[in-house]
PDB file of C-alpha atoms in Angstrom:
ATOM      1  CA  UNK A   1     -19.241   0.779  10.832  1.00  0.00           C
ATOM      2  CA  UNK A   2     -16.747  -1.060   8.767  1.00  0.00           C
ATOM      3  CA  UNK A   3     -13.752  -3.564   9.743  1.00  0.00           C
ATOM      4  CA  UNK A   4     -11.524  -6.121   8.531  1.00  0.00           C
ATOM      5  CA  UNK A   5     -10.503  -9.925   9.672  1.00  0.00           C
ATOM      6  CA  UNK A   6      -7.452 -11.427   8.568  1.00  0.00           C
ATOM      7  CA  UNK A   7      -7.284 -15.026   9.263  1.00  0.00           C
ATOM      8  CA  UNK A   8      -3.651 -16.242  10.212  1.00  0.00           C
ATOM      9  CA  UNK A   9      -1.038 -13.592  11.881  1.00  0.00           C
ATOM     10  CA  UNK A  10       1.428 -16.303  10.079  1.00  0.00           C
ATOM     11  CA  UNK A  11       1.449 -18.057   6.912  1.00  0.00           C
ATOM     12  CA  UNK A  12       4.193 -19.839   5.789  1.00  0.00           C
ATOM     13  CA  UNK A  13       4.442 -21.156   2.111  1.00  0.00           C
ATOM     14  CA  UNK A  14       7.492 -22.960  -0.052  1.00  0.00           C
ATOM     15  CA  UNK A  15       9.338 -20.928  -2.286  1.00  0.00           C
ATOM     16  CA  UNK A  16       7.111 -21.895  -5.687  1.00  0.00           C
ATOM     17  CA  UNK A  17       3.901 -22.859  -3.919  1.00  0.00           C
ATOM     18  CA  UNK A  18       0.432 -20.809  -4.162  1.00  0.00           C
ATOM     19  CA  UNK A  19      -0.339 -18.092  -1.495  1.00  0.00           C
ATOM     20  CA  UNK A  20      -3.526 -16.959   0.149  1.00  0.00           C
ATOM     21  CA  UNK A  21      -3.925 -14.833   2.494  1.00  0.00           C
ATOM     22  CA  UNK A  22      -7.559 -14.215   3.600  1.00  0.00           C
ATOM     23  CA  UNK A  23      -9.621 -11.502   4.470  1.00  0.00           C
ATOM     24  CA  UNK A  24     -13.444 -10.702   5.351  1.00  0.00           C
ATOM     25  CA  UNK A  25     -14.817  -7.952   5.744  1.00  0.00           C
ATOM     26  CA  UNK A  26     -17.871  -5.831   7.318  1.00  0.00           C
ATOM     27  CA  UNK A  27     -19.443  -2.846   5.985  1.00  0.00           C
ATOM     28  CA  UNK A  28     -22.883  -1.814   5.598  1.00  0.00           C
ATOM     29  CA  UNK A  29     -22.278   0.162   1.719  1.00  0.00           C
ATOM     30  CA  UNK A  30     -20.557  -0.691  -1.086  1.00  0.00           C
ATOM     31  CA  UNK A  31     -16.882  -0.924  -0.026  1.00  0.00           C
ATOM     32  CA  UNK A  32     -13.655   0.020  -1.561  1.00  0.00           C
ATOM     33  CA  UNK A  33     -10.986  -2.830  -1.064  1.00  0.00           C
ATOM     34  CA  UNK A  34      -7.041  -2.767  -0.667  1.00  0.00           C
ATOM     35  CA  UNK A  35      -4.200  -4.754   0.084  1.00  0.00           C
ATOM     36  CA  UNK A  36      -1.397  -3.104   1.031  1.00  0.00           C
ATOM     37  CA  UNK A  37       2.175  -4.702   1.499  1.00  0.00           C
ATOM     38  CA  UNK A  38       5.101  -3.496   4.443  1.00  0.00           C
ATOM     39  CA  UNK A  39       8.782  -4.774   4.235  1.00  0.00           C
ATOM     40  CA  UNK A  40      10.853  -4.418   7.556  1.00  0.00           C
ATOM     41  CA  UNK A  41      10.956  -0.627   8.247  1.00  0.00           C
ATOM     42  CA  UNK A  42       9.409   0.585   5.546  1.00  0.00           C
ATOM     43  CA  UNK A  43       6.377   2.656   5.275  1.00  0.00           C
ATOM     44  CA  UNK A  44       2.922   0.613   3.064  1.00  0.00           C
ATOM     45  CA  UNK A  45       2.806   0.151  -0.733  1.00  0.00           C
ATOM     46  CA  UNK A  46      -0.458  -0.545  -2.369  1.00  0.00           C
ATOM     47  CA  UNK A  47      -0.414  -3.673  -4.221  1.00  0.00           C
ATOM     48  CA  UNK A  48      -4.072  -3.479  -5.185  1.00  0.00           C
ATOM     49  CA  UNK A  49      -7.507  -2.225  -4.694  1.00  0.00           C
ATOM     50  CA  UNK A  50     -11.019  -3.093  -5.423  1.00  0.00           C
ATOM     51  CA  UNK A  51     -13.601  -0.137  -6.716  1.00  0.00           C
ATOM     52  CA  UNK A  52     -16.558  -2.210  -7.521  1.00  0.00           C
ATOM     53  CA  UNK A  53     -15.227  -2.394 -11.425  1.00  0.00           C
ATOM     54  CA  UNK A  54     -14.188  -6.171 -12.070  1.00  0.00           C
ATOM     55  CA  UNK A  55     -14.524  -8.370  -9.064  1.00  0.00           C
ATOM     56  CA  UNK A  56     -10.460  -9.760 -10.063  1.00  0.00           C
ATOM     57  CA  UNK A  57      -8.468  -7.613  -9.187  1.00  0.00           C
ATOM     58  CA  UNK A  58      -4.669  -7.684 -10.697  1.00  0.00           C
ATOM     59  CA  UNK A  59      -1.897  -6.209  -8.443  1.00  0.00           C
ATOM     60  CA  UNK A  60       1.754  -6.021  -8.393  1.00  0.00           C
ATOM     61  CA  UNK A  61       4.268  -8.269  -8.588  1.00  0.00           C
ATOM     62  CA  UNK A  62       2.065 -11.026  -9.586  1.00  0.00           C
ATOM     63  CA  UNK A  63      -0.429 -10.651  -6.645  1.00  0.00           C
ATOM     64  CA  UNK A  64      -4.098 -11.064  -7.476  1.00  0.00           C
ATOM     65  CA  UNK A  65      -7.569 -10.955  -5.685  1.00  0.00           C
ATOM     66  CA  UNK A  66     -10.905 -11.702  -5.477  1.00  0.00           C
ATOM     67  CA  UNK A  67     -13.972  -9.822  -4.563  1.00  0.00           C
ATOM     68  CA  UNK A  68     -16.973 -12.098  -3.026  1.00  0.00           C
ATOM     69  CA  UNK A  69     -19.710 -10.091  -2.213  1.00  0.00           C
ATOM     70  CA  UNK A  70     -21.998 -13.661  -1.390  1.00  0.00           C
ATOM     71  CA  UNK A  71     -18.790 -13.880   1.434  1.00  0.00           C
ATOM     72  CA  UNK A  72     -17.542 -10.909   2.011  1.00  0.00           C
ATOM     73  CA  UNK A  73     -14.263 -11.884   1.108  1.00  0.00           C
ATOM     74  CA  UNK A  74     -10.963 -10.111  -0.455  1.00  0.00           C
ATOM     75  CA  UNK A  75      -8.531 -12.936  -0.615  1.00  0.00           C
ATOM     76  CA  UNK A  76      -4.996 -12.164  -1.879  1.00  0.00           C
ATOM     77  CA  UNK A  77      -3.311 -14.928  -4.029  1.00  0.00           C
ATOM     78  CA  UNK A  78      -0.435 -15.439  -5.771  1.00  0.00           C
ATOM     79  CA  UNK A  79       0.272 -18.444  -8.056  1.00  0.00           C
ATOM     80  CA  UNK A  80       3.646 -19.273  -7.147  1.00  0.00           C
ATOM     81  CA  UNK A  81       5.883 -17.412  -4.134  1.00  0.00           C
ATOM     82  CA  UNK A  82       9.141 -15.770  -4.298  1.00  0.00           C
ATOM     83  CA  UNK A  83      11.428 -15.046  -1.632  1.00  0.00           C
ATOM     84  CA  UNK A  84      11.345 -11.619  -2.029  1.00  0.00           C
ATOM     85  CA  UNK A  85       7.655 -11.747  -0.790  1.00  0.00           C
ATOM     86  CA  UNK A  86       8.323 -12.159   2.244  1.00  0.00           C
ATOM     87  CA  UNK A  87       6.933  -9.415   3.996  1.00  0.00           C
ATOM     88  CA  UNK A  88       3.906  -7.845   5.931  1.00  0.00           C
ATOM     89  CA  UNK A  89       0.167  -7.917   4.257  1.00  0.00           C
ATOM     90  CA  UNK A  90      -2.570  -5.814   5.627  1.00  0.00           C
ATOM     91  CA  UNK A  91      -6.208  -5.576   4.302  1.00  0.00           C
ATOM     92  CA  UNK A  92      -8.118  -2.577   4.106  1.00  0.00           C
ATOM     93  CA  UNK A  93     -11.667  -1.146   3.942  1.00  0.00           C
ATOM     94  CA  UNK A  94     -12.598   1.768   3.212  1.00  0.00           C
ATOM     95  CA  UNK A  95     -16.604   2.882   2.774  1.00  0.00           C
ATOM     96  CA  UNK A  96     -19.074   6.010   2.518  1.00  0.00           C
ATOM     97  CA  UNK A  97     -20.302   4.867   6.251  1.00  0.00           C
ATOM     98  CA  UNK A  98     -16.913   5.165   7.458  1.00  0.00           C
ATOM     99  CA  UNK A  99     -16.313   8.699   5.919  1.00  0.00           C
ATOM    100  CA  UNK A 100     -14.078   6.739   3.209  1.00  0.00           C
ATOM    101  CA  UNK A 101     -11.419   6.391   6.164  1.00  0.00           C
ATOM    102  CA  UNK A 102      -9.121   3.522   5.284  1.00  0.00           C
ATOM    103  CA  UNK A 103      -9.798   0.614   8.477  1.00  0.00           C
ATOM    104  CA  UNK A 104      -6.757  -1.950   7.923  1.00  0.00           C
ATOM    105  CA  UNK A 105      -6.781  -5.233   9.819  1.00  0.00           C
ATOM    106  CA  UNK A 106      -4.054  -6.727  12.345  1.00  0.00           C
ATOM    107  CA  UNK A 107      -1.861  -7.974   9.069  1.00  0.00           C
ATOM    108  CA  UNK A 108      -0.752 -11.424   8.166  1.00  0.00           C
ATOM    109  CA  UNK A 109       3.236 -11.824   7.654  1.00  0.00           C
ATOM    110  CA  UNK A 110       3.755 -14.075   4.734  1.00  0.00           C
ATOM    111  CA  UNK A 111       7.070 -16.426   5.498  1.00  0.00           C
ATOM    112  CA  UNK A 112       8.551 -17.613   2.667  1.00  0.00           C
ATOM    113  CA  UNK A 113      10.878 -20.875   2.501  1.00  0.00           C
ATOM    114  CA  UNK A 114      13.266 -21.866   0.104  1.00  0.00           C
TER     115      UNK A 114
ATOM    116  CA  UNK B   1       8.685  15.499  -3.393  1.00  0.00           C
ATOM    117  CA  UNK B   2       7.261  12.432  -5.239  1.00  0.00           C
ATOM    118  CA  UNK B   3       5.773  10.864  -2.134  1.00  0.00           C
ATOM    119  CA  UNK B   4       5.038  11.514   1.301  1.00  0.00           C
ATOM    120  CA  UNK B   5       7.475  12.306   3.573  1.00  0.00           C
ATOM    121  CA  UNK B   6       7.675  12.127   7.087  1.00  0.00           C
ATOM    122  CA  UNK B   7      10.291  13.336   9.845  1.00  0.00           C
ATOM    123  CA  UNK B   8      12.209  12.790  11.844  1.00  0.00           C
ATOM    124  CA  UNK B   9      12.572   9.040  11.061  1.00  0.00           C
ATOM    125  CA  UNK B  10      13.040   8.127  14.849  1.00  0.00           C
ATOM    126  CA  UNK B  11      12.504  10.404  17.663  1.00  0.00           C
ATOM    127  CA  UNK B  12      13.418   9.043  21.572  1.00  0.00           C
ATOM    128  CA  UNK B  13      12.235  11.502  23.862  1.00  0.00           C
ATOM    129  CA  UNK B  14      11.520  11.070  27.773  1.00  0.00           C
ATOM    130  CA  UNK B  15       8.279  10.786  29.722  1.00  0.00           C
ATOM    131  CA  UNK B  16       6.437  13.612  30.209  1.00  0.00           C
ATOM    132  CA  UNK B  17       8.079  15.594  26.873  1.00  0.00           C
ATOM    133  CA  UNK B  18       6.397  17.383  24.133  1.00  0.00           C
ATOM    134  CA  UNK B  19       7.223  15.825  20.624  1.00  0.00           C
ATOM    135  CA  UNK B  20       5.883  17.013  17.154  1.00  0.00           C
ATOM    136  CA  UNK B  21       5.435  14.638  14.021  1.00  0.00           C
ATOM    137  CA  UNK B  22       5.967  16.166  10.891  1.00  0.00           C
ATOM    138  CA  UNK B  23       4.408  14.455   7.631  1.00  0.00           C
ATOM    139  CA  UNK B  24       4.748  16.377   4.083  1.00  0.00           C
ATOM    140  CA  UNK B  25       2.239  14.700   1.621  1.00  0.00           C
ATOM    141  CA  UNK B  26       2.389  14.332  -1.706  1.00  0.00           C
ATOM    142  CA  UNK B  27       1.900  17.642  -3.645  1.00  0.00           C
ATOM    143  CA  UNK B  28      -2.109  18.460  -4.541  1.00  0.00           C
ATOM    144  CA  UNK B  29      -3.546  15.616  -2.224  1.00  0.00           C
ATOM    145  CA  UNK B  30      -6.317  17.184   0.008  1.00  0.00           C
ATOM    146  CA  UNK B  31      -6.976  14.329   1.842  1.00  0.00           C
ATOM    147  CA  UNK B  32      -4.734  13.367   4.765  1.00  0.00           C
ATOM    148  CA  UNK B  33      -4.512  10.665   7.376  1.00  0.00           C
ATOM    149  CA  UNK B  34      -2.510   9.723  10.963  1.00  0.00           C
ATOM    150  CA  UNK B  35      -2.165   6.208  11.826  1.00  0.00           C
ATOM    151  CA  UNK B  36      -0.647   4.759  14.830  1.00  0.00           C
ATOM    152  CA  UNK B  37       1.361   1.195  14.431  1.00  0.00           C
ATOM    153  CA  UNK B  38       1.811  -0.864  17.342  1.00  0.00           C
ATOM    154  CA  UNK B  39       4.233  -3.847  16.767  1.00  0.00           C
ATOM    155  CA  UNK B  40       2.497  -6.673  15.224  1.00  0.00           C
ATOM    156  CA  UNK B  41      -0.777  -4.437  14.846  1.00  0.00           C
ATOM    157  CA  UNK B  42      -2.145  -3.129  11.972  1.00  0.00           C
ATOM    158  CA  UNK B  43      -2.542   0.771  11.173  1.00  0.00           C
ATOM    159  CA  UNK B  44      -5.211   2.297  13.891  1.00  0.00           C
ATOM    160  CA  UNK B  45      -6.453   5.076  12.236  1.00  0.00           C
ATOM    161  CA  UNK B  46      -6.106   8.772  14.283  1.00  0.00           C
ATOM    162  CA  UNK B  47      -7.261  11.530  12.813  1.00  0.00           C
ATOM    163  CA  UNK B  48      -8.016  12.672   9.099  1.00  0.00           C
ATOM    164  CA  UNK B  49      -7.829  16.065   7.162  1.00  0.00           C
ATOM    165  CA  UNK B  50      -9.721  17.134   4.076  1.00  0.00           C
ATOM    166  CA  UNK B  51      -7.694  20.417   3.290  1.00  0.00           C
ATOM    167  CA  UNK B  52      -7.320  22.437   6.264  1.00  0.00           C
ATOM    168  CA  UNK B  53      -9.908  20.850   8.945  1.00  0.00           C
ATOM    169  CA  UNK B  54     -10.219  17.823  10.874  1.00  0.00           C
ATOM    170  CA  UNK B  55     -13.000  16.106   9.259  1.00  0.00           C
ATOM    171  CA  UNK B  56     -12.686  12.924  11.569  1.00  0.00           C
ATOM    172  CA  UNK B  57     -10.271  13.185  14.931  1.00  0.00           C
ATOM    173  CA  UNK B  58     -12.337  10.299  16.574  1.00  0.00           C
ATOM    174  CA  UNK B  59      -9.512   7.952  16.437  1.00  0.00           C
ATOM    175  CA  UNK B  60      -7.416  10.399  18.642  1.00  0.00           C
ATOM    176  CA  UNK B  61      -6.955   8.865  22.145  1.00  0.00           C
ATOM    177  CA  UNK B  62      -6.449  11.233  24.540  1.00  0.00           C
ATOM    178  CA  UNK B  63      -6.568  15.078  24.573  1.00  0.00           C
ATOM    179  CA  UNK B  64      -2.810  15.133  24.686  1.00  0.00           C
ATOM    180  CA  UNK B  65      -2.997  14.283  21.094  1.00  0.00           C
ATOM    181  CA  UNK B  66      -3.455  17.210  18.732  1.00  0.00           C
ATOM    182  CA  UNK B  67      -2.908  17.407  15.010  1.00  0.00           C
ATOM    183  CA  UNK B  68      -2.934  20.552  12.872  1.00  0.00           C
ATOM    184  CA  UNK B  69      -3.046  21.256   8.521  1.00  0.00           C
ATOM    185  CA  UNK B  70      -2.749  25.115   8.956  1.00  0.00           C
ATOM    186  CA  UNK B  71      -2.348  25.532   5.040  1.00  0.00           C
ATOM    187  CA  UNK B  72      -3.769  22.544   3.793  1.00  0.00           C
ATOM    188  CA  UNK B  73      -0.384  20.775   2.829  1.00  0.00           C
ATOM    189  CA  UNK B  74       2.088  19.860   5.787  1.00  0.00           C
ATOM    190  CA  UNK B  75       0.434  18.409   8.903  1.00  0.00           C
ATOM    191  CA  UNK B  76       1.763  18.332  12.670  1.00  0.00           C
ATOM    192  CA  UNK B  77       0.791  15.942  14.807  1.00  0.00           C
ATOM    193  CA  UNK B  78       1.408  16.892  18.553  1.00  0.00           C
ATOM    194  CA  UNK B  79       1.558  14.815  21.711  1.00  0.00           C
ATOM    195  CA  UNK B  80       1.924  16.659  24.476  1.00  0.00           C
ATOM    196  CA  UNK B  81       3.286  15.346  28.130  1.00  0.00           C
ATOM    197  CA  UNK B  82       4.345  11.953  26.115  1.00  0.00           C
ATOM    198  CA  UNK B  83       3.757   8.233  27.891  1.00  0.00           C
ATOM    199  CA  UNK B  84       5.731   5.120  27.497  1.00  0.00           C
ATOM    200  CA  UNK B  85       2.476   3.627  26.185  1.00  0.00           C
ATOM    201  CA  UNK B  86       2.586   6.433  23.481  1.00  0.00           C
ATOM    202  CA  UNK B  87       5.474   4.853  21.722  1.00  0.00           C
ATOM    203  CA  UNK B  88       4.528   3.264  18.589  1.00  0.00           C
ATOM    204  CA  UNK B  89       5.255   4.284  14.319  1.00  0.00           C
ATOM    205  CA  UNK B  90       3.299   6.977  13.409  1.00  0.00           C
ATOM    206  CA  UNK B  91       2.519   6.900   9.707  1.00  0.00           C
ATOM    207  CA  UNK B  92       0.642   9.407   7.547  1.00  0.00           C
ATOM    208  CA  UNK B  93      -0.834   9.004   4.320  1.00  0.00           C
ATOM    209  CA  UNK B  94      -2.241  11.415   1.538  1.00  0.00           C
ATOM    210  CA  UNK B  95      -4.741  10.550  -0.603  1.00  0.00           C
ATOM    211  CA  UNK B  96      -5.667  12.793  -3.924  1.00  0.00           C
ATOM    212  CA  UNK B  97      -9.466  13.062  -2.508  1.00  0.00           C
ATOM    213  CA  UNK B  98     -10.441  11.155   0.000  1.00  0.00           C
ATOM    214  CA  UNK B  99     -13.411   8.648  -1.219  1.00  0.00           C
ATOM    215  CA  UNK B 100     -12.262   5.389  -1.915  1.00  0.00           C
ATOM    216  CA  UNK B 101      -9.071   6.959  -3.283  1.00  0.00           C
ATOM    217  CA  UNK B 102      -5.873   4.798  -2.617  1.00  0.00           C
ATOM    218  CA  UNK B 103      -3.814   6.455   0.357  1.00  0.00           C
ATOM    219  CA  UNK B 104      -0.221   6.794   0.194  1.00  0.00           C
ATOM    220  CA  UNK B 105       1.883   6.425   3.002  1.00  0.00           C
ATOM    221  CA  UNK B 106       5.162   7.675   4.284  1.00  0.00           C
ATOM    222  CA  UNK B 107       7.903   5.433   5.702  1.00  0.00           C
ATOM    223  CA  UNK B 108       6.656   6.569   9.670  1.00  0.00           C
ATOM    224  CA  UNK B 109       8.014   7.821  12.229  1.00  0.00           C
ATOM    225  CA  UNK B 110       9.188   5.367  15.232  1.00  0.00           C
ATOM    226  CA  UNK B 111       8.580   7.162  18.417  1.00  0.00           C
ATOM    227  CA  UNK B 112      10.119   5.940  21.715  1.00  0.00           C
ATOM    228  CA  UNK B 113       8.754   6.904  24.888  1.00  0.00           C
ATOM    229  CA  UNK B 114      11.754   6.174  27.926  1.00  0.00           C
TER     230      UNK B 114
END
């Protein structure tokens, strides 16, 4: 089986300061990682994925992460937050024990302040 | 189309309808997914097509759900004598092959149950 915990329904940064938004997850295999990114009524964007290539992963719109396998963590970072990131962020996991079905977690909603 | 596409946008029906949920995906993708989006909830996945079968409907609650890829392209997803509980966004996503691929997802459709 394979699932995904993201830490913090809310985070709430200043306009300029560093984001994180964490996530752990479970699988037995090898995993393939995501993060995915929702505005208000619209449908999911990829902003990055992890296929066991380089364990920093570069996204877009400045958005970065980090695979840990000692952890099992994907954190998503950015150096320095914009306004217009201000959104929805779900994690994702997606394994050969899961069929390769994409498992997202409950999301964390990034707040942004000016 | 260039991405997925998904209709209608919004459907209200009453208790105790039928509705249908129509998702296009992107051209040559034979992988295809139904999630269900519950406010403040993450994607929970439904059911998933590689080409014309349902390789995975575990995520299906009920038997008044029902989802069909006749032709391996456009899928239908069917609920059948509709509950307030049922109402929810109902994405769909297409991925090129399934395994590990990135899944693109259509803007949803917002079902209301009254």
């Amino acid at each position: 089986a394979q699932s995904v915990t993201q830490l913090g329904s809310h985070v709430s940064v200043s306009e300029g300061a560093l984001v994180l938004l964490r996530c752990n997850y479970s699988s037995s295999v090898p995993p393939y990682l995501f993060w995915y990114v929702q505005y208000p009524n619209q449908g999911l964007q990829l902003l990055l994925k992890y296929t066991s290539a380089a364990t920093l992963v570069k996204g877009i719109n400045g958005f970065e992460a980090e695979f840990k396998k000692s952890e099992t963590s994907f954190h998503l970072t950015k150096p320095s937050a914009h306004m217009s990131d201000a959104a929805e962020y779900f994690c994702a996991v997606s394994a050969s024990g899961g069929s390769y079905i994409p498992t997202f977690g409950r999301g964390t909603s990034l707040i942004v302040h000016p | 189309g260039a991405g997925v596409s998904q209709t209608p946008s919004n459907k209200v029906t009453e208790k105790g309808k039928y509705v249908e949920l129509r998702c296009d995906p992107i051209s040559g993708h034979t992988a295809l997914y139904w999630y269900r989006q519950s406010l403040g909830q993450g994607p929970e996945f439904l059911i998933y097509f590689q080409g014309t079968g349902a390789a995975d409907d575990s995520g299906l609650p009920n038997d008044r759900f029902f989802a069909v890829r006749p032709e391996g392209s456009v899928s239908t997803l069917k609920i059948q004598r509709t509950e307030r509980g049922d109402s929810a966004v109902y994405l769909c996503a297409s991925s090129s092959t399934g395994g590990g691929t990135e899944a693109f997802f259509g803007q949803g459709t917002r079902l209301t149950v009254v």
